Amino acid sequence: MSPDVNRDFFYMKQLLFFITTKSYGAYINLLCFIAPKKASLLAFSLFSHPRKGRLNSTNLPPFLAESKKETFDNNGLQFQTYRWDGDEKIIFLLHGWESNTARWKKLLPHLVGTGHTIIAIDAPAHGLSEGKEFNVIRYAASTDIVAKKYSPNYIIGHSIGGKTSLYYQATYNNPSIEKMVLLGAPSDYAIIFKNYVRLLRLNSRMERLIHQHYWERFQIKVAEFSSQHYAHSVTTKGLLVHDLDDTVVLHEESQKTNQFWKNSVLETTEGLGHGLQNKAVYKKIVDFILQ
């Protein structure tokens, strides 16, 4: 395609996304007055359903195809793990939203160099894992199912996988976990939620209904689902890495977590964005694990 065609295609996709999200928002806003329960379920479904991040089992990246694969069950839904065997020390890898285990391709050789066993988990509704819904609570529960079998010593999580890692340790208090690494991880779930409300232009009644839905389903208040409320209980050593130019999750999110997680240190990078795919970052991670 020519540059002009590529540009026009990009603008068309942006316009279609804008029209679609606003149309959904208008419909949900209307529905909340007619059928509030249905509106809540629809809004939650849209919020928790990833649009991308799936893998094709017949066309896996070579490094995943060569791994030892194992599936686990979480309330009737199968989720996928990938294992690279090493010594008795075990590293868990938790990817982020609309991603999958393939995101660890560049980091993996550096982790293999530690000699430790590595186990990566496809989050619910991502990669080769079943389901249509993703949430941190289910992701943490899946992590615990694998942890019960393999007793990990280290967890590395990117983005919402990082938030899941911290929530997991605060909730399950796994004594085998020695250190955790959080890469570009959000602190306040309320910010993610607010961005969603703003994107769809949901009205205040609909916003209250979704808050109510979260409480009824998870017994969690969105405003309290943040590191401020649970990081202080985590005594595990932590390394936070966050980039100043991250536009997906702002750097101040890791600053908040670092403030409440007393046994953590924050490493700040610049120019790497949200992905943090960089050899200097990989070295920081390996050095932290081995020290």
Phi, psi and omega in degrees: 000149177283162178303323181293319179294318177300318180294317180296321179296320179297315180295324178295318178297318179296318180295317179297319178297317180299311182296317182296312182296318180292325178294316176301315181299316180296319179295315180295320178300320178289317184295330184295340177271335183265313182220079186301323180295316179295321179296319180296315180296320180293315180296319178294320180298316179296321182292326188257001183260110179291141180271344178209178180113001179282155173241154177259119185297337180269356182218052180285149170305143185310319184293334175278321180298329182275352181283169173270114186263143180212137178252149178233163181249132175233099180053047175088355178248130179279138172231151192260141172231159180229136185231137172239111189286140174216224179277195187285344176284138187234133177249127172264142176239126180237112181281179184257192184296137179053040178226197178191183185297339180299339181293345182269007186307315185282328179284328189307312181302327179291323178288322176301326179296342177286342183087356184275160174284139183238131177232121179251143184243130168280122181297159175308135179068018178229160176057236177257008180279146182282170176106163177243353186241136175241137167206157184299323183295316179291322178298317178294321179295320177296318178301319181292326178298316178290322181296328179297332179270323190248351177047072183293150175260335183221146173232133174240123181231138178253135175057236181293339172292330175290317177297320178299320180301313181291318178298319179302311183292324178293326184273316186262342176048056183287116184290345181281342182285119179265320183213153176225145177239124179246121184251115177054042187268139175287155176257308186260115176295333181299329179291316177300316181297315180298320178298322178294314179300318180292320181299316181271354182056048179286145181281171185294327178296316180294322178298318178295323180295321179291320175302317180296320179298317179298318181293316182294326183273319187244353186055041179230134173271129184306318182296335182262359181273067184214164181298335179301330186261345181225346182294329183296340181273352182271120180260352178299144176292140182225146172241122175255129175237126183213142183262140179295334182263017177287115180262353179273310175233117185293150181304327183296341177295317177288331175298319178297312181300316180299326180294322185263339178264095191294338183258028181242157173235147181249123175254124182255131176246175180214137177085005182258345180070200185285330185291327180054035178272095187202140183297326178295323177292317179301320180295319178301318181296310181297316179299320180294318180294320186275341186289000000 
